[in-house]
Amino acid sequence: MARKRMVTRTITFTTVKATVYDIESDEIKTVEYKLSGEISADGALKVITKEHTDVRPLKVNEVT
């Protein structure tokens, strides 16, 4: 008897709230990002800097 195949993948996301400087509007905002994987605060700061060129991250406030 053949086994029934099952998809058993778990995708994890990290929600990051960061204070960023918006270059276009020239103001400081708090923005929420949803990043894939389990990332620390320092790693999240690097990812935001690399992927989002329209803003300049200042500080990561919360990582969940």
PDB file with SEQRES, HELIX, SHEET and CRYST1 records, atoms N, CA, C and O in Angstrom:
SEQRES   1 A   64  MET ALA ARG LYS ARG MET VAL THR ARG THR ILE THR PHE          
SEQRES   2 A   64  THR THR VAL LYS ALA THR VAL TYR ASP ILE GLU SER ASP          
SEQRES   3 A   64  GLU ILE LYS THR VAL GLU TYR LYS LEU SER GLY GLU ILE          
SEQRES   4 A   64  SER ALA ASP GLY ALA LEU LYS VAL ILE THR LYS GLU HIS          
SEQRES   5 A   64  THR ASP VAL ARG PRO LEU LYS VAL ASN GLU VAL THR              
HELIX    1 AA1 ALA A   41  GLU A   51  1                                  11    
SHEET    1 AA1 3 GLU A  27  SER A  36  0                                        
SHEET    2 AA1 3 PHE A  13  ASP A  22 -1                                        
SHEET    3 AA1 3 VAL A  55  VAL A  63 -1                                        
CRYST1    1.000    1.000    1.000  90.00  90.00  90.00 P 1           1          
ATOM      1  N   MET A   1       0.842  -1.180   0.000  1.00  0.00           N  
ATOM      2  CA  MET A   1       0.000   0.000   0.000  1.00  0.00           C  
ATOM      3  C   MET A   1       0.889   1.245   0.000  1.00  0.00           C  
ATOM      4  O   MET A   1       1.774   1.380   0.845  1.00  0.00           O  
ATOM      5  N   ALA A   2       0.656   2.129  -0.925  1.00  0.00           N  
ATOM      6  CA  ALA A   2       1.474   3.326  -1.074  1.00  0.00           C  
ATOM      7  C   ALA A   2       1.063   4.397  -0.055  1.00  0.00           C  
ATOM      8  O   ALA A   2      -0.105   4.521   0.314  1.00  0.00           O  
ATOM      9  N   ARG A   3       2.067   5.160   0.383  1.00  0.00           N  
ATOM     10  CA  ARG A   3       1.775   6.258   1.302  1.00  0.00           C  
ATOM     11  C   ARG A   3       1.242   7.459   0.540  1.00  0.00           C  
ATOM     12  O   ARG A   3       1.609   7.703  -0.609  1.00  0.00           O  
ATOM     13  N   LYS A   4       0.387   8.185   1.191  1.00  0.00           N  
ATOM     14  CA  LYS A   4      -0.109   9.427   0.618  1.00  0.00           C  
ATOM     15  C   LYS A   4       0.921  10.520   0.881  1.00  0.00           C  
ATOM     16  O   LYS A   4       1.307  10.736   2.030  1.00  0.00           O  
ATOM     17  N   ARG A   5       1.367  11.206  -0.151  1.00  0.00           N  
ATOM     18  CA  ARG A   5       2.379  12.253   0.005  1.00  0.00           C  
ATOM     19  C   ARG A   5       1.754  13.512   0.597  1.00  0.00           C  
ATOM     20  O   ARG A   5       0.636  13.901   0.261  1.00  0.00           O  
ATOM     21  N   MET A   6       2.523  14.135   1.495  1.00  0.00           N  
ATOM     22  CA  MET A   6       2.045  15.336   2.170  1.00  0.00           C  
ATOM     23  C   MET A   6       3.109  16.425   2.049  1.00  0.00           C  
ATOM     24  O   MET A   6       4.307  16.141   2.054  1.00  0.00           O  
ATOM     25  N   VAL A   7       2.671  17.632   1.945  1.00  0.00           N  
ATOM     26  CA  VAL A   7       3.581  18.770   1.936  1.00  0.00           C  
ATOM     27  C   VAL A   7       3.747  19.229   3.379  1.00  0.00           C  
ATOM     28  O   VAL A   7       2.777  19.604   4.038  1.00  0.00           O  
ATOM     29  N   THR A   8       4.980  19.195   3.861  1.00  0.00           N  
ATOM     30  CA  THR A   8       5.227  19.551   5.263  1.00  0.00           C  
ATOM     31  C   THR A   8       6.302  20.632   5.353  1.00  0.00           C  
ATOM     32  O   THR A   8       7.376  20.406   5.911  1.00  0.00           O  
ATOM     33  N   ARG A   9       6.009  21.777   4.813  1.00  0.00           N  
ATOM     34  CA  ARG A   9       6.933  22.905   4.877  1.00  0.00           C  
ATOM     35  C   ARG A   9       6.365  23.960   5.811  1.00  0.00           C  
ATOM     36  O   ARG A   9       5.166  24.240   5.805  1.00  0.00           O  
ATOM     37  N   THR A  10       7.233  24.528   6.598  1.00  0.00           N  
ATOM     38  CA  THR A  10       6.841  25.607   7.489  1.00  0.00           C  
ATOM     39  C   THR A  10       7.579  26.871   7.064  1.00  0.00           C  
ATOM     40  O   THR A  10       8.806  26.878   6.969  1.00  0.00           O  
ATOM     41  N   ILE A  11       6.843  27.916   6.816  1.00  0.00           N  
ATOM     42  CA  ILE A  11       7.431  29.187   6.422  1.00  0.00           C  
ATOM     43  C   ILE A  11       7.335  30.130   7.614  1.00  0.00           C  
ATOM     44  O   ILE A  11       6.251  30.370   8.146  1.00  0.00           O  
ATOM     45  N   THR A  12       8.481  30.659   8.023  1.00  0.00           N  
ATOM     46  CA  THR A  12       8.500  31.568   9.163  1.00  0.00           C  
ATOM     47  C   THR A  12       8.738  32.995   8.680  1.00  0.00           C  
ATOM     48  O   THR A  12       9.492  33.232   7.736  1.00  0.00           O  
ATOM     49  N   PHE A  13       8.087  33.925   9.339  1.00  0.00           N  
ATOM     50  CA  PHE A  13       8.228  35.347   9.054  1.00  0.00           C  
ATOM     51  C   PHE A  13       8.579  36.081  10.328  1.00  0.00           C  
ATOM     52  O   PHE A  13       8.200  35.670  11.425  1.00  0.00           O  
ATOM     53  N   THR A  14       9.300  37.163  10.173  1.00  0.00           N  
ATOM     54  CA  THR A  14       9.632  38.038  11.284  1.00  0.00           C  
ATOM     55  C   THR A  14       9.015  39.397  11.005  1.00  0.00           C  
ATOM     56  O   THR A  14       9.229  39.973   9.938  1.00  0.00           O  
ATOM     57  N   THR A  15       8.257  39.906  11.952  1.00  0.00           N  
ATOM     58  CA  THR A  15       7.665  41.234  11.824  1.00  0.00           C  
ATOM     59  C   THR A  15       8.567  42.227  12.555  1.00  0.00           C  
ATOM     60  O   THR A  15       8.886  42.052  13.731  1.00  0.00           O  
ATOM     61  N   VAL A  16       8.963  43.258  11.844  1.00  0.00           N  
ATOM     62  CA  VAL A  16       9.900  44.241  12.382  1.00  0.00           C  
ATOM     63  C   VAL A  16       9.264  45.615  12.325  1.00  0.00           C  
ATOM     64  O   VAL A  16       8.769  46.025  11.276  1.00  0.00           O  
ATOM     65  N   LYS A  17       9.271  46.332  13.440  1.00  0.00           N  
ATOM     66  CA  LYS A  17       8.862  47.735  13.469  1.00  0.00           C  
ATOM     67  C   LYS A  17      10.135  48.559  13.596  1.00  0.00           C  
ATOM     68  O   LYS A  17      10.913  48.392  14.535  1.00  0.00           O  
ATOM     69  N   ALA A  18      10.333  49.458  12.624  1.00  0.00           N  
ATOM     70  CA  ALA A  18      11.564  50.238  12.591  1.00  0.00           C  
ATOM     71  C   ALA A  18      11.251  51.716  12.387  1.00  0.00           C  
ATOM     72  O   ALA A  18      10.271  52.083  11.738  1.00  0.00           O  
ATOM     73  N   THR A  19      12.100  52.540  12.952  1.00  0.00           N  
ATOM     74  CA  THR A  19      12.036  53.972  12.722  1.00  0.00           C  
ATOM     75  C   THR A  19      12.947  54.268  11.543  1.00  0.00           C  
ATOM     76  O   THR A  19      14.139  53.960  11.569  1.00  0.00           O  
ATOM     77  N   VAL A  20      12.368  54.875  10.499  1.00  0.00           N  
ATOM     78  CA  VAL A  20      13.130  55.133   9.278  1.00  0.00           C  
ATOM     79  C   VAL A  20      12.993  56.595   8.879  1.00  0.00           C  
ATOM     80  O   VAL A  20      12.041  57.281   9.249  1.00  0.00           O  
ATOM     81  N   TYR A  21      13.974  57.044   8.114  1.00  0.00           N  
ATOM     82  CA  TYR A  21      13.937  58.390   7.533  1.00  0.00           C  
ATOM     83  C   TYR A  21      13.512  58.238   6.080  1.00  0.00           C  
ATOM     84  O   TYR A  21      14.222  57.620   5.288  1.00  0.00           O  
ATOM     85  N   ASP A  22      12.362  58.796   5.725  1.00  0.00           N  
ATOM     86  CA  ASP A  22      11.855  58.742   4.356  1.00  0.00           C  
ATOM     87  C   ASP A  22      12.503  59.871   3.563  1.00  0.00           C  
ATOM     88  O   ASP A  22      12.298  61.049   3.858  1.00  0.00           O  
ATOM     89  N   ILE A  23      13.286  59.500   2.557  1.00  0.00           N  
ATOM     90  CA  ILE A  23      14.061  60.471   1.798  1.00  0.00           C  
ATOM     91  C   ILE A  23      13.165  61.372   0.954  1.00  0.00           C  
ATOM     92  O   ILE A  23      13.392  62.580   0.886  1.00  0.00           O  
ATOM     93  N   GLU A  24      12.153  60.797   0.314  1.00  0.00           N  
ATOM     94  CA  GLU A  24      11.292  61.574  -0.583  1.00  0.00           C  
ATOM     95  C   GLU A  24      10.472  62.634   0.150  1.00  0.00           C  
ATOM     96  O   GLU A  24      10.401  63.782  -0.287  1.00  0.00           O  
ATOM     97  N   SER A  25       9.850  62.243   1.272  1.00  0.00           N  
ATOM     98  CA  SER A  25       8.988  63.188   1.985  1.00  0.00           C  
ATOM     99  C   SER A  25       9.723  63.956   3.081  1.00  0.00           C  
ATOM    100  O   SER A  25       9.144  64.847   3.703  1.00  0.00           O  
ATOM    101  N   ASP A  26      10.985  63.624   3.325  1.00  0.00           N  
ATOM    102  CA  ASP A  26      11.840  64.317   4.295  1.00  0.00           C  
ATOM    103  C   ASP A  26      11.239  64.301   5.701  1.00  0.00           C  
ATOM    104  O   ASP A  26      11.175  65.337   6.363  1.00  0.00           O  
ATOM    105  N   GLU A  27      10.795  63.116   6.159  1.00  0.00           N  
ATOM    106  CA  GLU A  27      10.272  62.986   7.518  1.00  0.00           C  
ATOM    107  C   GLU A  27      10.637  61.629   8.102  1.00  0.00           C  
ATOM    108  O   GLU A  27      10.982  60.695   7.378  1.00  0.00           O  
ATOM    109  N   ILE A  28      10.555  61.539   9.415  1.00  0.00           N  
ATOM    110  CA  ILE A  28      10.867  60.309  10.131  1.00  0.00           C  
ATOM    111  C   ILE A  28       9.558  59.591  10.432  1.00  0.00           C  
ATOM    112  O   ILE A  28       8.610  60.198  10.930  1.00  0.00           O  
ATOM    113  N   LYS A  29       9.510  58.279  10.124  1.00  0.00           N  
ATOM    114  CA  LYS A  29       8.300  57.476  10.280  1.00  0.00           C  
ATOM    115  C   LYS A  29       8.625  56.170  10.999  1.00  0.00           C  
ATOM    116  O   LYS A  29       9.776  55.734  11.035  1.00  0.00           O  
ATOM    117  N   THR A  30       7.594  55.557  11.569  1.00  0.00           N  
ATOM    118  CA  THR A  30       7.698  54.203  12.089  1.00  0.00           C  
ATOM    119  C   THR A  30       6.962  53.287  11.119  1.00  0.00           C  
ATOM    120  O   THR A  30       5.766  53.449  10.877  1.00  0.00           O  
ATOM    121  N   VAL A  31       7.697  52.322  10.566  1.00  0.00           N  
ATOM    122  CA  VAL A  31       7.175  51.456   9.517  1.00  0.00           C  
ATOM    123  C   VAL A  31       7.286  50.010   9.966  1.00  0.00           C  
ATOM    124  O   VAL A  31       8.235  49.637  10.656  1.00  0.00           O  
ATOM    125  N   GLU A  32       6.300  49.183   9.566  1.00  0.00           N  
ATOM    126  CA  GLU A  32       6.316  47.763   9.885  1.00  0.00           C  
ATOM    127  C   GLU A  32       6.673  46.973   8.632  1.00  0.00           C  
ATOM    128  O   GLU A  32       6.070  47.157   7.575  1.00  0.00           O  
ATOM    129  N   TYR A  33       7.663  46.092   8.763  1.00  0.00           N  
ATOM    130  CA  TYR A  33       8.106  45.245   7.659  1.00  0.00           C  
ATOM    131  C   TYR A  33       7.866  43.792   8.026  1.00  0.00           C  
ATOM    132  O   TYR A  33       7.969  43.414   9.193  1.00  0.00           O  
ATOM    133  N   LYS A  34       7.545  42.978   7.027  1.00  0.00           N  
ATOM    134  CA  LYS A  34       7.385  41.539   7.211  1.00  0.00           C  
ATOM    135  C   LYS A  34       8.491  40.862   6.417  1.00  0.00           C  
ATOM    136  O   LYS A  34       8.446  40.829   5.188  1.00  0.00           O  
ATOM    137  N   LEU A  35       9.492  40.319   7.121  1.00  0.00           N  
ATOM    138  CA  LEU A  35      10.661  39.721   6.495  1.00  0.00           C  
ATOM    139  C   LEU A  35      10.608  38.206   6.640  1.00  0.00           C  
ATOM    140  O   LEU A  35      10.104  37.699   7.642  1.00  0.00           O  
ATOM    141  N   SER A  36      11.116  37.485   5.665  1.00  0.00           N  
ATOM    142  CA  SER A  36      11.079  36.035   5.719  1.00  0.00           C  
ATOM    143  C   SER A  36      12.238  35.502   6.557  1.00  0.00           C  
ATOM    144  O   SER A  36      13.344  36.042   6.520  1.00  0.00           O  
ATOM    145  N   GLY A  37      11.970  34.436   7.312  1.00  0.00           N  
ATOM    146  CA  GLY A  37      12.972  33.815   8.161  1.00  0.00           C  
ATOM    147  C   GLY A  37      12.974  34.392   9.555  1.00  0.00           C  
ATOM    148  O   GLY A  37      12.241  35.332   9.862  1.00  0.00           O  
ATOM    149  N   GLU A  38      13.828  33.800  10.410  1.00  0.00           N  
ATOM    150  CA  GLU A  38      14.002  34.304  11.771  1.00  0.00           C  
ATOM    151  C   GLU A  38      15.221  35.208  11.769  1.00  0.00           C  
ATOM    152  O   GLU A  38      16.339  34.757  11.519  1.00  0.00           O  
ATOM    153  N   ILE A  39      15.002  36.487  12.049  1.00  0.00           N  
ATOM    154  CA  ILE A  39      16.056  37.488  11.935  1.00  0.00           C  
ATOM    155  C   ILE A  39      16.173  38.250  13.247  1.00  0.00           C  
ATOM    156  O   ILE A  39      15.166  38.548  13.889  1.00  0.00           O  
ATOM    157  N   SER A  40      17.402  38.565  13.645  1.00  0.00           N  
ATOM    158  CA  SER A  40      17.634  39.373  14.838  1.00  0.00           C  
ATOM    159  C   SER A  40      17.461  40.852  14.489  1.00  0.00           C  
ATOM    160  O   SER A  40      17.222  41.196  13.332  1.00  0.00           O  
ATOM    161  N   ALA A  41      17.580  41.713  15.477  1.00  0.00           N  
ATOM    162  CA  ALA A  41      17.417  43.150  15.256  1.00  0.00           C  
ATOM    163  C   ALA A  41      18.523  43.692  14.349  1.00  0.00           C  
ATOM    164  O   ALA A  41      18.256  44.513  13.472  1.00  0.00           O  
ATOM    165  N   ASP A  42      19.767  43.238  14.555  1.00  0.00           N  
ATOM    166  CA  ASP A  42      20.871  43.701  13.707  1.00  0.00           C  
ATOM    167  C   ASP A  42      20.708  43.201  12.273  1.00  0.00           C  
ATOM    168  O   ASP A  42      20.971  43.934  11.319  1.00  0.00           O  
ATOM    169  N   GLY A  43      20.279  41.966  12.129  1.00  0.00           N  
ATOM    170  CA  GLY A  43      20.048  41.410  10.793  1.00  0.00           C  
ATOM    171  C   GLY A  43      18.929  42.122  10.070  1.00  0.00           C  
ATOM    172  O   GLY A  43      19.012  42.355   8.864  1.00  0.00           O  
ATOM    173  N   ALA A  44      17.868  42.474  10.808  1.00  0.00           N  
ATOM    174  CA  ALA A  44      16.741  43.191  10.207  1.00  0.00           C  
ATOM    175  C   ALA A  44      17.173  44.568   9.725  1.00  0.00           C  
ATOM    176  O   ALA A  44      16.729  45.026   8.673  1.00  0.00           O  
ATOM    177  N   LEU A  45      18.027  45.223  10.479  1.00  0.00           N  
ATOM    178  CA  LEU A  45      18.529  46.535  10.077  1.00  0.00           C  
ATOM    179  C   LEU A  45      19.311  46.438   8.767  1.00  0.00           C  
ATOM    180  O   LEU A  45      19.187  47.308   7.905  1.00  0.00           O  
ATOM    181  N   LYS A  46      20.111  45.388   8.613  1.00  0.00           N  
ATOM    182  CA  LYS A  46      20.881  45.181   7.385  1.00  0.00           C  
ATOM    183  C   LYS A  46      19.971  44.874   6.201  1.00  0.00           C  
ATOM    184  O   LYS A  46      20.200  45.368   5.097  1.00  0.00           O  
ATOM    185  N   VAL A  47      18.933  44.056   6.426  1.00  0.00           N  
ATOM    186  CA  VAL A  47      18.012  43.696   5.341  1.00  0.00           C  
ATOM    187  C   VAL A  47      17.228  44.912   4.873  1.00  0.00           C  
ATOM    188  O   VAL A  47      17.047  45.101   3.670  1.00  0.00           O  
ATOM    189  N   ILE A  48      16.763  45.732   5.792  1.00  0.00           N  
ATOM    190  CA  ILE A  48      16.010  46.935   5.424  1.00  0.00           C  
ATOM    191  C   ILE A  48      16.905  47.890   4.643  1.00  0.00           C  
ATOM    192  O   ILE A  48      16.460  48.484   3.661  1.00  0.00           O  
ATOM    193  N   THR A  49      18.145  48.043   5.060  1.00  0.00           N  
ATOM    194  CA  THR A  49      19.083  48.919   4.358  1.00  0.00           C  
ATOM    195  C   THR A  49      19.321  48.435   2.934  1.00  0.00           C  
ATOM    196  O   THR A  49      19.394  49.240   2.005  1.00  0.00           O  
ATOM    197  N   LYS A  50      19.440  47.126   2.764  1.00  0.00           N  
ATOM    198  CA  LYS A  50      19.765  46.553   1.462  1.00  0.00           C  
ATOM    199  C   LYS A  50      18.572  46.539   0.504  1.00  0.00           C  
ATOM    200  O   LYS A  50      18.734  46.849  -0.676  1.00  0.00           O  
ATOM    201  N   GLU A  51      17.382  46.187   0.987  1.00  0.00           N  
ATOM    202  CA  GLU A  51      16.227  45.978   0.121  1.00  0.00           C  
ATOM    203  C   GLU A  51      15.383  47.229  -0.119  1.00  0.00           C  
ATOM    204  O   GLU A  51      14.736  47.338  -1.160  1.00  0.00           O  
ATOM    205  N   HIS A  52      15.377  48.157   0.805  1.00  0.00           N  
ATOM    206  CA  HIS A  52      14.523  49.345   0.694  1.00  0.00           C  
ATOM    207  C   HIS A  52      15.409  50.582   0.574  1.00  0.00           C  
ATOM    208  O   HIS A  52      15.855  51.142   1.575  1.00  0.00           O  
ATOM    209  N   THR A  53      15.654  50.996  -0.666  1.00  0.00           N  
ATOM    210  CA  THR A  53      16.563  52.120  -0.894  1.00  0.00           C  
ATOM    211  C   THR A  53      15.878  53.474  -0.786  1.00  0.00           C  
ATOM    212  O   THR A  53      16.550  54.504  -0.754  1.00  0.00           O  
ATOM    213  N   ASP A  54      14.542  53.488  -0.729  1.00  0.00           N  
ATOM    214  CA  ASP A  54      13.829  54.761  -0.631  1.00  0.00           C  
ATOM    215  C   ASP A  54      13.797  55.310   0.790  1.00  0.00           C  
ATOM    216  O   ASP A  54      13.411  56.460   0.999  1.00  0.00           O  
ATOM    217  N   VAL A  55      14.198  54.502   1.767  1.00  0.00           N  
ATOM    218  CA  VAL A  55      14.249  54.943   3.166  1.00  0.00           C  
ATOM    219  C   VAL A  55      15.625  54.623   3.743  1.00  0.00           C  
ATOM    220  O   VAL A  55      16.351  53.770   3.233  1.00  0.00           O  
ATOM    221  N   ARG A  56      15.958  55.325   4.812  1.00  0.00           N  
ATOM    222  CA  ARG A  56      17.198  55.052   5.531  1.00  0.00           C  
ATOM    223  C   ARG A  56      16.817  54.644   6.961  1.00  0.00           C  
ATOM    224  O   ARG A  56      16.319  55.473   7.723  1.00  0.00           O  
ATOM    225  N   PRO A  57      17.044  53.379   7.331  1.00  0.00           N  
ATOM    226  CA  PRO A  57      16.646  52.934   8.671  1.00  0.00           C  
ATOM    227  C   PRO A  57      17.512  53.576   9.755  1.00  0.00           C  
ATOM    228  O   PRO A  57      18.730  53.690   9.617  1.00  0.00           O  
ATOM    229  N   LEU A  58      16.856  53.988  10.828  1.00  0.00           N  
ATOM    230  CA  LEU A  58      17.562  54.606  11.940  1.00  0.00           C  
ATOM    231  C   LEU A  58      17.676  53.653  13.121  1.00  0.00           C  
ATOM    232  O   LEU A  58      18.740  53.527  13.727  1.00  0.00           O  
ATOM    233  N   LYS A  59      16.564  52.975  13.449  1.00  0.00           N  
ATOM    234  CA  LYS A  59      16.557  52.122  14.629  1.00  0.00           C  
ATOM    235  C   LYS A  59      15.462  51.058  14.488  1.00  0.00           C  
ATOM    236  O   LYS A  59      14.376  51.340  13.981  1.00  0.00           O  
ATOM    237  N   VAL A  60      15.756  49.847  14.938  1.00  0.00           N  
ATOM    238  CA  VAL A  60      14.752  48.789  14.978  1.00  0.00           C  
ATOM    239  C   VAL A  60      14.114  48.832  16.360  1.00  0.00           C  
ATOM    240  O   VAL A  60      14.803  48.677  17.369  1.00  0.00           O  
ATOM    241  N   ASN A  61      12.802  49.043  16.410  1.00  0.00           N  
ATOM    242  CA  ASN A  61      12.101  49.180  17.687  1.00  0.00           C  
ATOM    243  C   ASN A  61      11.619  47.849  18.240  1.00  0.00           C  
ATOM    244  O   ASN A  61      11.713  47.613  19.444  1.00  0.00           O  
ATOM    245  N   GLU A  62      11.102  46.975  17.381  1.00  0.00           N  
ATOM    246  CA  GLU A  62      10.496  45.733  17.855  1.00  0.00           C  
ATOM    247  C   GLU A  62      10.686  44.633  16.827  1.00  0.00           C  
ATOM    248  O   GLU A  62      10.530  44.862  15.627  1.00  0.00           O  
ATOM    249  N   VAL A  63      11.027  43.421  17.301  1.00  0.00           N  
ATOM    250  CA  VAL A  63      11.162  42.245  16.443  1.00  0.00           C  
ATOM    251  C   VAL A  63      10.290  41.149  17.034  1.00  0.00           C  
ATOM    252  O   VAL A  63      10.491  40.739  18.177  1.00  0.00           O  
ATOM    253  N   THR A  64       9.309  40.666  16.246  1.00  0.00           N  
ATOM    254  CA  THR A  64       8.445  39.566  16.707  1.00  0.00           C  
ATOM    255  C   THR A  64       8.408  38.474  15.670  1.00  0.00           C  
ATOM    256  O   THR A  64       7.738  37.460  15.865  1.00  0.00           O  
TER     257      THR A  64                                                      
END                                                                             
